[in-house]
mmCIF file of C-alpha atoms in Angstrom:
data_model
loop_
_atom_site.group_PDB
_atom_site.id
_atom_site.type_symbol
_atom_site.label_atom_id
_atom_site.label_comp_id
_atom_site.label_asym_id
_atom_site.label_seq_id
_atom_site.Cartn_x
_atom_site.Cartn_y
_atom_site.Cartn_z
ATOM 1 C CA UNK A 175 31.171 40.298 91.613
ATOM 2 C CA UNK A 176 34.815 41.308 90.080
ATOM 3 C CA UNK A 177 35.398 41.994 87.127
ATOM 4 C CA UNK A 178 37.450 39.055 84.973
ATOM 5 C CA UNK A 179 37.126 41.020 81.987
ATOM 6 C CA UNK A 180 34.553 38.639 79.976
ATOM 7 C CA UNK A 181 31.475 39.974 78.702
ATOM 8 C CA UNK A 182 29.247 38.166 80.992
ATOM 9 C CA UNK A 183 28.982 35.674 83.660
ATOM 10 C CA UNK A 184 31.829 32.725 83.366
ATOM 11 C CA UNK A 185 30.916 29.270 82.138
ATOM 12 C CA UNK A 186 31.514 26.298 83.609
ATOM 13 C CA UNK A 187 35.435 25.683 84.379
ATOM 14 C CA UNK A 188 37.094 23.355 81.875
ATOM 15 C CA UNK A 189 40.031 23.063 80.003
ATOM 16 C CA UNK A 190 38.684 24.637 76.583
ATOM 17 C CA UNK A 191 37.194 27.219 78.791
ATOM 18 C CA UNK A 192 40.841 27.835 80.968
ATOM 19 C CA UNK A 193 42.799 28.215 77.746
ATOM 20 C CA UNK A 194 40.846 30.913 75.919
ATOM 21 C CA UNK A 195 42.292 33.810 74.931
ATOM 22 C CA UNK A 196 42.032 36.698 77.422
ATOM 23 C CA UNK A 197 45.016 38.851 77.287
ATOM 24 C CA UNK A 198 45.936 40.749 80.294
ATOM 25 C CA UNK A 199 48.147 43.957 78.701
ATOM 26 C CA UNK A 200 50.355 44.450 81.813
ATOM 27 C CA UNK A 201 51.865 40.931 81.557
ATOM 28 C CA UNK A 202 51.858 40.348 77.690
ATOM 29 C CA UNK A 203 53.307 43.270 77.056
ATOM 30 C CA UNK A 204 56.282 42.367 80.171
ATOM 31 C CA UNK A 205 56.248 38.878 78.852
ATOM 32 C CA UNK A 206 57.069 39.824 74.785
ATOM 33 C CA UNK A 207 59.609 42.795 76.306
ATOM 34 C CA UNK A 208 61.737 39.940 78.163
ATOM 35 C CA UNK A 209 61.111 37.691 75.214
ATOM 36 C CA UNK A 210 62.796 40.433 72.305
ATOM 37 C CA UNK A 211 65.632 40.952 74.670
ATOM 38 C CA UNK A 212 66.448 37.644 75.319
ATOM 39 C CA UNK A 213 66.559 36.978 72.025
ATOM 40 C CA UNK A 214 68.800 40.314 70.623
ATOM 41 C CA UNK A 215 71.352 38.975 73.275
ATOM 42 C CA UNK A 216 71.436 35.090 71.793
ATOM 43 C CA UNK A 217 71.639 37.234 68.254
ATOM 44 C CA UNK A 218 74.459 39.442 69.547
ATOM 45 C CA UNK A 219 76.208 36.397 70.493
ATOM 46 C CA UNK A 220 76.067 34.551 67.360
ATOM 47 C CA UNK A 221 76.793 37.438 65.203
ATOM 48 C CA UNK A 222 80.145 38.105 67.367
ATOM 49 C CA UNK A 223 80.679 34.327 66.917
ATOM 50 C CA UNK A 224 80.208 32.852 70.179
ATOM 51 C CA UNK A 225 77.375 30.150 70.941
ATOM 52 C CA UNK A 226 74.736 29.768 73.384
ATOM 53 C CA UNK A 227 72.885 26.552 74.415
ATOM 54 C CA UNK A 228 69.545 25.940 72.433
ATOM 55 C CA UNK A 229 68.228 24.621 75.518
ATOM 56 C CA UNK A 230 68.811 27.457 77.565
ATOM 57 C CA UNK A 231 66.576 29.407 74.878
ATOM 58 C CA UNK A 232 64.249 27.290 75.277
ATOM 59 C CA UNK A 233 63.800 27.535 78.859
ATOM 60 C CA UNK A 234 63.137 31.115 78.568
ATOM 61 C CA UNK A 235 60.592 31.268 75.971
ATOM 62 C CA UNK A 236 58.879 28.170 78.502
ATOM 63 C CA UNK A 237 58.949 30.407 80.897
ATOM 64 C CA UNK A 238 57.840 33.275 79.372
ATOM 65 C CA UNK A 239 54.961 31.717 77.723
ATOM 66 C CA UNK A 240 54.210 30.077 81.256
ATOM 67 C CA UNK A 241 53.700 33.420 82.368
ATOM 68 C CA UNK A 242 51.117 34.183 79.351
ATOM 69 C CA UNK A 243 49.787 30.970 80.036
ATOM 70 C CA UNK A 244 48.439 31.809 83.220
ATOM 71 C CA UNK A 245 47.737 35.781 83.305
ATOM 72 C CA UNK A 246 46.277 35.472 79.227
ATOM 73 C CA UNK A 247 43.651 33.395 79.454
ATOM 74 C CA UNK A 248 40.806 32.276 80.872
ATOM 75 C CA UNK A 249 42.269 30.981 83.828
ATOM 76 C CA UNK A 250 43.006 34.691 84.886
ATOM 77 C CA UNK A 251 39.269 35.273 84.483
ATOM 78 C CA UNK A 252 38.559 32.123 86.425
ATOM 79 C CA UNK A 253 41.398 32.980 89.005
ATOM 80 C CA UNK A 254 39.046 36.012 89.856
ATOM 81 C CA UNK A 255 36.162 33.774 90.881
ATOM 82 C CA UNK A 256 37.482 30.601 91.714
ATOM 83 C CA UNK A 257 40.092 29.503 94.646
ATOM 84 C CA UNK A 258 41.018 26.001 92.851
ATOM 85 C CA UNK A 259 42.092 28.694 89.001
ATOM 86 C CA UNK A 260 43.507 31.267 91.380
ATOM 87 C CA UNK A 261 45.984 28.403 92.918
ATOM 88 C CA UNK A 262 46.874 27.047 89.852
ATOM 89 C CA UNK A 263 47.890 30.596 88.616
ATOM 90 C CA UNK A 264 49.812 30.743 92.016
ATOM 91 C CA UNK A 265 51.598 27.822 91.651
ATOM 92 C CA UNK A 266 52.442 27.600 87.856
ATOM 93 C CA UNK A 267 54.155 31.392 89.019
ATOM 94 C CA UNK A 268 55.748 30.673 92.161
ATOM 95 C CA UNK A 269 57.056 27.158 91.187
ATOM 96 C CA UNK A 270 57.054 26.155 87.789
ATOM 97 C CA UNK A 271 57.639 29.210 85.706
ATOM 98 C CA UNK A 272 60.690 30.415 88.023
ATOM 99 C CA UNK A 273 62.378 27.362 87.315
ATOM 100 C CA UNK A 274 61.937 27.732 83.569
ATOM 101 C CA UNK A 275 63.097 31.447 83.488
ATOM 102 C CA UNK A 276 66.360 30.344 85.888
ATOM 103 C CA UNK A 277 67.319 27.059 83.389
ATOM 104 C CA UNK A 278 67.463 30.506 80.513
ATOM 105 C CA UNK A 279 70.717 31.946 82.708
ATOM 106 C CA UNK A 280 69.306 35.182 81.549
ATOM 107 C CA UNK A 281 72.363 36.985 84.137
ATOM 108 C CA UNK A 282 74.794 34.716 82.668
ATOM 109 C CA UNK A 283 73.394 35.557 79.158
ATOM 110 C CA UNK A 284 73.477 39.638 79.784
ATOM 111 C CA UNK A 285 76.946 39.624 81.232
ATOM 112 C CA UNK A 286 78.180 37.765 77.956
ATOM 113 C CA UNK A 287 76.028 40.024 75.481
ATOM 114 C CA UNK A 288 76.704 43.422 77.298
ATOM 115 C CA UNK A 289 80.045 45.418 76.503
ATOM 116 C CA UNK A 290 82.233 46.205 79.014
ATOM 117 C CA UNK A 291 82.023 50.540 79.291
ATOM 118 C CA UNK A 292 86.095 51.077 78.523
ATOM 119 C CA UNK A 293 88.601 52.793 79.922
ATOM 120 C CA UNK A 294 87.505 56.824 81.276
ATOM 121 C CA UNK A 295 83.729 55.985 79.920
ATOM 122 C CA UNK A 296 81.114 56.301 82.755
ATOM 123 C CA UNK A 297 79.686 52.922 83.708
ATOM 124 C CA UNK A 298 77.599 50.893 81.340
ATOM 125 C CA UNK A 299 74.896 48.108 81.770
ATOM 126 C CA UNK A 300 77.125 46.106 82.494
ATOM 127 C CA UNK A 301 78.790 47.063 85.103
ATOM 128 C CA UNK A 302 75.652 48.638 86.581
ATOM 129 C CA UNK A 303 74.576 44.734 86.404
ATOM 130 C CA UNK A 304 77.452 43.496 88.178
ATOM 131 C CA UNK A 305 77.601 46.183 90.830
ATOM 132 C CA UNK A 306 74.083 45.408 91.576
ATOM 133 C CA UNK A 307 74.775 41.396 91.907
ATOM 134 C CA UNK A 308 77.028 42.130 94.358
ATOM 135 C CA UNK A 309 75.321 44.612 96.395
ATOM 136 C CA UNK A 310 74.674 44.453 100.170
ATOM 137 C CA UNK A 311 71.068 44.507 98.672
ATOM 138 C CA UNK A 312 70.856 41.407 96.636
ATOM 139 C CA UNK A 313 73.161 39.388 99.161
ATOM 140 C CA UNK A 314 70.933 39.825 101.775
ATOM 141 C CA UNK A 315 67.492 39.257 99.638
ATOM 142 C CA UNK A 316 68.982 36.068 97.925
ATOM 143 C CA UNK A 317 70.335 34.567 101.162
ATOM 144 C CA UNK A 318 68.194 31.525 102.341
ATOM 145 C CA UNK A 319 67.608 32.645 105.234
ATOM 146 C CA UNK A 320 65.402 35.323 103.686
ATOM 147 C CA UNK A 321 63.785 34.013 100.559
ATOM 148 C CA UNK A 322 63.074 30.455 102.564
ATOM 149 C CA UNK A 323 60.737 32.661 104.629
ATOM 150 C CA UNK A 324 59.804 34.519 102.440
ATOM 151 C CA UNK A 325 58.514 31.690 99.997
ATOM 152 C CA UNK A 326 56.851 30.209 103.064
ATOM 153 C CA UNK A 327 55.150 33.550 104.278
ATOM 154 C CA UNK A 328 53.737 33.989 100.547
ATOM 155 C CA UNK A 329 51.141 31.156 101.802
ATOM 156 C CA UNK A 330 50.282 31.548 105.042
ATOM 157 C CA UNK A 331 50.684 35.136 105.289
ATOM 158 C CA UNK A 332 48.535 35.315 102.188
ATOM 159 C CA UNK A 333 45.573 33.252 102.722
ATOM 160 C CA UNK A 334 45.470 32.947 106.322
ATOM 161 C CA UNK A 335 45.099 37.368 106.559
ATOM 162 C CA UNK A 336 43.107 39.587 105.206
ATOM 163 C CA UNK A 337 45.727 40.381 103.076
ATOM 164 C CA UNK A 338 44.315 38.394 100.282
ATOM 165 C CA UNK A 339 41.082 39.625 100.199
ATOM 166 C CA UNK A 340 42.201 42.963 99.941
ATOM 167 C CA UNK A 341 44.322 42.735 97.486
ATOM 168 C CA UNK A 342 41.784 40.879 95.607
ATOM 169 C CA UNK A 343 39.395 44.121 95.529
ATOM 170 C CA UNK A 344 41.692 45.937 93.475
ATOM 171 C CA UNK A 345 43.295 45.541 90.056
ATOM 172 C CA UNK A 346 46.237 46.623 90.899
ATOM 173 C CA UNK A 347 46.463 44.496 94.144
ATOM 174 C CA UNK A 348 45.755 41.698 91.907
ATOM 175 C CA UNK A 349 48.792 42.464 89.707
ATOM 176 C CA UNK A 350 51.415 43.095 92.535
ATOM 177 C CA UNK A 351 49.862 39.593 93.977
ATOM 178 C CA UNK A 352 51.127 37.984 90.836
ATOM 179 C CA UNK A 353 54.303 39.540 90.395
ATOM 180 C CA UNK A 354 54.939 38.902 93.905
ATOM 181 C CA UNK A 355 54.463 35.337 93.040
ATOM 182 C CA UNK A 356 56.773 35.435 90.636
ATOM 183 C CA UNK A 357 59.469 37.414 92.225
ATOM 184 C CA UNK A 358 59.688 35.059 95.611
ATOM 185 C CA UNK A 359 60.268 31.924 93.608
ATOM 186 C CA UNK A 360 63.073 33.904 91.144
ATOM 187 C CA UNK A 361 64.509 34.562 94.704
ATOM 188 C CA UNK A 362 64.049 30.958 96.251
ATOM 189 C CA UNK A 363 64.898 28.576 93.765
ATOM 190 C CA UNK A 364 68.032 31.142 92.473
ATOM 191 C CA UNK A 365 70.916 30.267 94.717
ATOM 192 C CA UNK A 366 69.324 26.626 94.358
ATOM 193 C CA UNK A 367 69.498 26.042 90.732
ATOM 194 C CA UNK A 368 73.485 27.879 90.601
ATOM 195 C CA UNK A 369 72.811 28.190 86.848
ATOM 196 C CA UNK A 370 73.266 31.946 87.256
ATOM 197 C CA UNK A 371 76.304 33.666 89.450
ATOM 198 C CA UNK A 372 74.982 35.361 92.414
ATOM 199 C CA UNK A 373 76.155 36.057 95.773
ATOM 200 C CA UNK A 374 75.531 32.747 97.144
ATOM 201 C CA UNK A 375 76.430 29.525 95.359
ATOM 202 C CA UNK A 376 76.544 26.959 98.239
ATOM 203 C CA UNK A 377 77.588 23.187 97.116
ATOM 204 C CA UNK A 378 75.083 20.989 95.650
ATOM 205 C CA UNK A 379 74.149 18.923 98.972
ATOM 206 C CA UNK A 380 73.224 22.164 100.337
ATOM 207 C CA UNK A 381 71.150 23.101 97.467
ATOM 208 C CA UNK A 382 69.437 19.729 97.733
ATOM 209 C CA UNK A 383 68.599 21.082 101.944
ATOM 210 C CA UNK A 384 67.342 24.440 100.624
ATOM 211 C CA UNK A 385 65.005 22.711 98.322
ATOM 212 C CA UNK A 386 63.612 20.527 100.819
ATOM 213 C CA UNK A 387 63.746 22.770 103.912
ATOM 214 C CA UNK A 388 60.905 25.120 102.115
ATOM 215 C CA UNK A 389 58.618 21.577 100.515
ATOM 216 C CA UNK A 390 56.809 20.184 103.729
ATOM 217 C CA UNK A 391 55.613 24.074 105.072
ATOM 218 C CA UNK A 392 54.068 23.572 101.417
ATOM 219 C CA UNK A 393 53.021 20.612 101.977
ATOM 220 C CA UNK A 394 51.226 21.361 105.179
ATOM 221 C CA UNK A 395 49.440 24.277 103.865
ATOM 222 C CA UNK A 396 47.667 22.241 101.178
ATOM 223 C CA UNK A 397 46.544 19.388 103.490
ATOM 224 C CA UNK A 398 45.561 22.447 105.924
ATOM 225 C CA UNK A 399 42.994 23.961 103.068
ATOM 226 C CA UNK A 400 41.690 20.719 102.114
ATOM 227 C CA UNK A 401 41.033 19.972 105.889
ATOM 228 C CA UNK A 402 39.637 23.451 106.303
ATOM 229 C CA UNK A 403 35.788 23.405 107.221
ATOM 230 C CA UNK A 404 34.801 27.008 106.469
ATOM 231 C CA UNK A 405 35.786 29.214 103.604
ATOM 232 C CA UNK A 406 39.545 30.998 104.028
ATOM 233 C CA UNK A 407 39.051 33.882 102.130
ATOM 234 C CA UNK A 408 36.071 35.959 101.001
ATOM 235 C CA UNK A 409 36.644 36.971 98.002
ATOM 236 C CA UNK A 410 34.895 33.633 96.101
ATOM 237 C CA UNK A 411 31.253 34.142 96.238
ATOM 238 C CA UNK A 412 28.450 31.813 95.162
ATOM 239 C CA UNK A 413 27.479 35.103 93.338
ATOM 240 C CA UNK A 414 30.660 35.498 91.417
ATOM 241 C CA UNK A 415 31.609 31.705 90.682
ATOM 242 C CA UNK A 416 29.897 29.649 87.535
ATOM 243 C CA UNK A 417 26.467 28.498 88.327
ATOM 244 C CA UNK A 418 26.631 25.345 90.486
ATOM 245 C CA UNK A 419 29.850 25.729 92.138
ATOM 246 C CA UNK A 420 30.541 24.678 95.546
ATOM 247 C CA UNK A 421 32.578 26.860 97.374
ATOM 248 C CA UNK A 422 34.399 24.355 100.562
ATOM 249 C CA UNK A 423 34.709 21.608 97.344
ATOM 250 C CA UNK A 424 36.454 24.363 95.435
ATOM 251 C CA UNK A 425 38.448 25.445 98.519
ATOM 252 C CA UNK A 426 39.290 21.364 98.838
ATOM 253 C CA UNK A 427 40.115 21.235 95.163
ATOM 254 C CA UNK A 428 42.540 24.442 95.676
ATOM 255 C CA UNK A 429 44.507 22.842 98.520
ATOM 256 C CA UNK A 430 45.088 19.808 96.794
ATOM 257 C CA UNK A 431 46.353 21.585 93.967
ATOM 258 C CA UNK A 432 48.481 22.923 96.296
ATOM 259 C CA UNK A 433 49.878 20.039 98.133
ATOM 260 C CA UNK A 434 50.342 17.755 94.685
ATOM 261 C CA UNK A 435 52.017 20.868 93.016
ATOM 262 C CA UNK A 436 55.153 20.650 94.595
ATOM 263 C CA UNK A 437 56.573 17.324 93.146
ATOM 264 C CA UNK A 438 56.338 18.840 89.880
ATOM 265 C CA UNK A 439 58.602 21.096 90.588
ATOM 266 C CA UNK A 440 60.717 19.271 93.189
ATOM 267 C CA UNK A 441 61.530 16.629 90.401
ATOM 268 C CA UNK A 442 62.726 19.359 87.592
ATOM 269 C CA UNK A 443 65.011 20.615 90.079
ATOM 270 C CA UNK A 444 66.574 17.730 91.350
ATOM 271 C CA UNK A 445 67.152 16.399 87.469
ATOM 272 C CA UNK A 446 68.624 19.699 86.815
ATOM 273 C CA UNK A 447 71.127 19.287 90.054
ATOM 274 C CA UNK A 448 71.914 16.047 89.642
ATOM 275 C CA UNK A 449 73.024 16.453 85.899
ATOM 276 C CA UNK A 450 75.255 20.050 87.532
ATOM 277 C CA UNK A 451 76.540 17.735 89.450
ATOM 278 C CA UNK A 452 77.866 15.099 87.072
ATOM 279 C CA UNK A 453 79.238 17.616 84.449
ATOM 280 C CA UNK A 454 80.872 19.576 87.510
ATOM 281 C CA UNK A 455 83.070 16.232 88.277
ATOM 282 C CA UNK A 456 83.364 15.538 85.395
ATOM 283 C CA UNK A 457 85.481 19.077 84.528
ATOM 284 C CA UNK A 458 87.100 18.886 87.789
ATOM 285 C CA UNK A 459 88.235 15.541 86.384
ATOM 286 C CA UNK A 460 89.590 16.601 83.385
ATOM 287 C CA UNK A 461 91.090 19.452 84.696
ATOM 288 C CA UNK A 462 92.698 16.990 86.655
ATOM 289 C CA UNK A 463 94.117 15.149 83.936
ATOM 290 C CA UNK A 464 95.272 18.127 82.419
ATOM 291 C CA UNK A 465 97.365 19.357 85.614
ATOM 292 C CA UNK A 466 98.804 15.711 85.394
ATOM 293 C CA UNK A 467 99.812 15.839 81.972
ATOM 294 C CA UNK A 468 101.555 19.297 82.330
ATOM 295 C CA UNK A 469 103.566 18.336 85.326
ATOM 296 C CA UNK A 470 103.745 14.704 83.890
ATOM 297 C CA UNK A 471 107.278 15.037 82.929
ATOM 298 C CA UNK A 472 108.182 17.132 86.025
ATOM 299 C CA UNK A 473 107.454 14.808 88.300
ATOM 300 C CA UNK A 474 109.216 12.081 85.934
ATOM 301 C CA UNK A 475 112.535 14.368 86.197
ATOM 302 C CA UNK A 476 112.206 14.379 89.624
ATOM 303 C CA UNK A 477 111.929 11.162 90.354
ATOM 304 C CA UNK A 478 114.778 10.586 88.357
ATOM 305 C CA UNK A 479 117.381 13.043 89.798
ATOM 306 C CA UNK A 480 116.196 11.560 93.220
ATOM 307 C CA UNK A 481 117.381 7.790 91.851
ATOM 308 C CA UNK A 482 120.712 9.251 90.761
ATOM 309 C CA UNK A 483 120.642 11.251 93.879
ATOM 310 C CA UNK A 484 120.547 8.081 95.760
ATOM 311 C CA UNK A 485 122.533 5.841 93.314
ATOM 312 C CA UNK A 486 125.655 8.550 94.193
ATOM 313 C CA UNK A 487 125.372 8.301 97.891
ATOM 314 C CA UNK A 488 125.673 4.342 97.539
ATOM 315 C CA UNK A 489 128.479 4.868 95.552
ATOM 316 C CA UNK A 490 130.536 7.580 97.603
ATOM 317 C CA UNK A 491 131.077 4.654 100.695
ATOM 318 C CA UNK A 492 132.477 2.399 98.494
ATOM 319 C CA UNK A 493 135.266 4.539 96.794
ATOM 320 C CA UNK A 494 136.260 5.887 100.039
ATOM 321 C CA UNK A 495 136.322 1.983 101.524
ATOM 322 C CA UNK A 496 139.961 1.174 102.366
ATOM 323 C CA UNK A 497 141.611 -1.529 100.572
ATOM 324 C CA UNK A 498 141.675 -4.208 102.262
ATOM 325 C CA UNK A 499 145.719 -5.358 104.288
ATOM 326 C CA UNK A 500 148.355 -7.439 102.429
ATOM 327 C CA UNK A 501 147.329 -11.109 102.946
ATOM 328 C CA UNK A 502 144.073 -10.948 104.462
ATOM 329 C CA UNK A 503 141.512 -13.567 102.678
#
């Protein structure tokens, strides 16, 4: 049986049971580091005199506590035993944390906090920081046609292997699982959300394609485990799950976990493009307005001297008219 870290055999899984406190040190100590930093950039901000949303703050620290949430508690115990705990650890960190952490613009918020190095100064933070975002590198790992497939292989590649279960026999292989759940939704729903500059910003129809090209290879992997007649992996034992537990039910359970997870998600990020989408017309329409009003009077001039332009042609024909012979009518 694995280890989860309790002093003895897990109870049955319920809510009370999921949200006991069970810290793992490796992620609460990652989780409070991103949270302090975070907040001394908002604080270097403020004390400079600039401003920062409240709600992008508050994204962050969702996200961040997401991540505690999940990795904490006793669902990271119960993820060791259980398929149905381990997916909803796997989806909460590929899907809904991601989003969360990406609504903080924590790029956007180190490129205002950091100072630029100076002139005949070696390179600071930030300019390591921009280097890096535009780096052959990061181009190529946050262009859709990598992190689609690599969002997609992080279920099938995972759980239809062996990959999974030997991962699973190892602590460590059990902490690169989750950061690697973390890391391929950071990288998939990125370019997607454009709250942060990166190398790709495509429009926002595209974004809505992205989003949608990567949902029904989701989809179809939770109806596939909840039609799946034997068990997928090996790592959930009778021996190491709470007394009573049915293994294929679990299994079931998991995969509809999976395939219901996605709207969650789905729906956050359409609100959030929707609304980028309104406040991006409506600056292009006021910097519209503005261009108007500062070549408002230009135009009016030039209009003008084209009337007078005209008004002295019509006028030219007429002097030079000859007068008309004595005694004509």
């Amino acid at each position: 049986m694995h280890d989860h870290g309790g002093a003895g055999p897990l109870g049955p899984f319920s809510l009370s049971s999921a949200l006991t406190w069970s810290p793992d040190w490796v992620f609460l100590t990652a989780a409070l580091v991103a949270a302090v930093l975070y907040g001394a950039g908002v604080v270097r901000l403020l004390r400079r005199g600039d401003s920062w949303p409240v709600g992008r703050s508050v994204g962050w620290l969702a996200g961040v506590g997401g991540v505690v949430l999940v990795t904490c508690t006793g669902l990271n115990d119960y993820g060791m035993v259980l398929f149905s705990a381990h997916m909803i650890q796997h989806m909460m960190l590929s899907m809904l944390v991601p989003i969360l952490l990406l609504l903080g613009a924590p790029i956007t918020l180190a490129l205002r906090a950091l100072r630029p190095a100076g002139r005949g100064r070696p390179r600071g933070a930030r300019e390591l920081l921009v280097a890096l975002l535009h780096s052959r590198y990061v181009k190529v790992i946050s262009h859709p046609a990598f992190t689609i497939p690599l969002f997609i292989a992080s279920l099938y590649g995972l759980y239809f292997t062996p990959l999974f279960d030997h991962l699973m026999q190892y602590r460590l292989g059990h902490i690169a699982m989750m950061v690697h759940f973390l890391a391929a939704g950071l990288l998939f729903f990125w370019p997607i959300m454009g709250v942060d500059p990166g190398p790709h910003r495509p429009g926002h129809v595209m974004r809505i394609i992205e989003l949608f090209m990567g949902m029904p290879f989701h989809a179809f992997f939770g109806v596939a485990v909840m039609m799946a007649s034997h068990s997928l992996v090996t790592t959930f034992t009778v021996a190491g799950a709470p007394p009573g537990t049915d293994l294929l039910a679990d299994q079931k359970l998991a995969g509809g976990i999976t395939w219901a997870f996605g709207e969650i998600p789905t729906a956050i990020v359409l609100i959030a493009l929707v609304f980028q989408w309104m406040k991006s017309e409506e600056r292009q329409a006021r910097r519209r307005d503005r261009a108007e009003e500062r070549s408002g009077d230009a135009e009016l001039n030039a209009y003008n001297d084209y009337l007078a332009s005209l008004d002295k042609r019509g006028r030219r024909p007429a002097a030079a008219a000859p007068a008309p012979a004595p005694g004509t009518d």
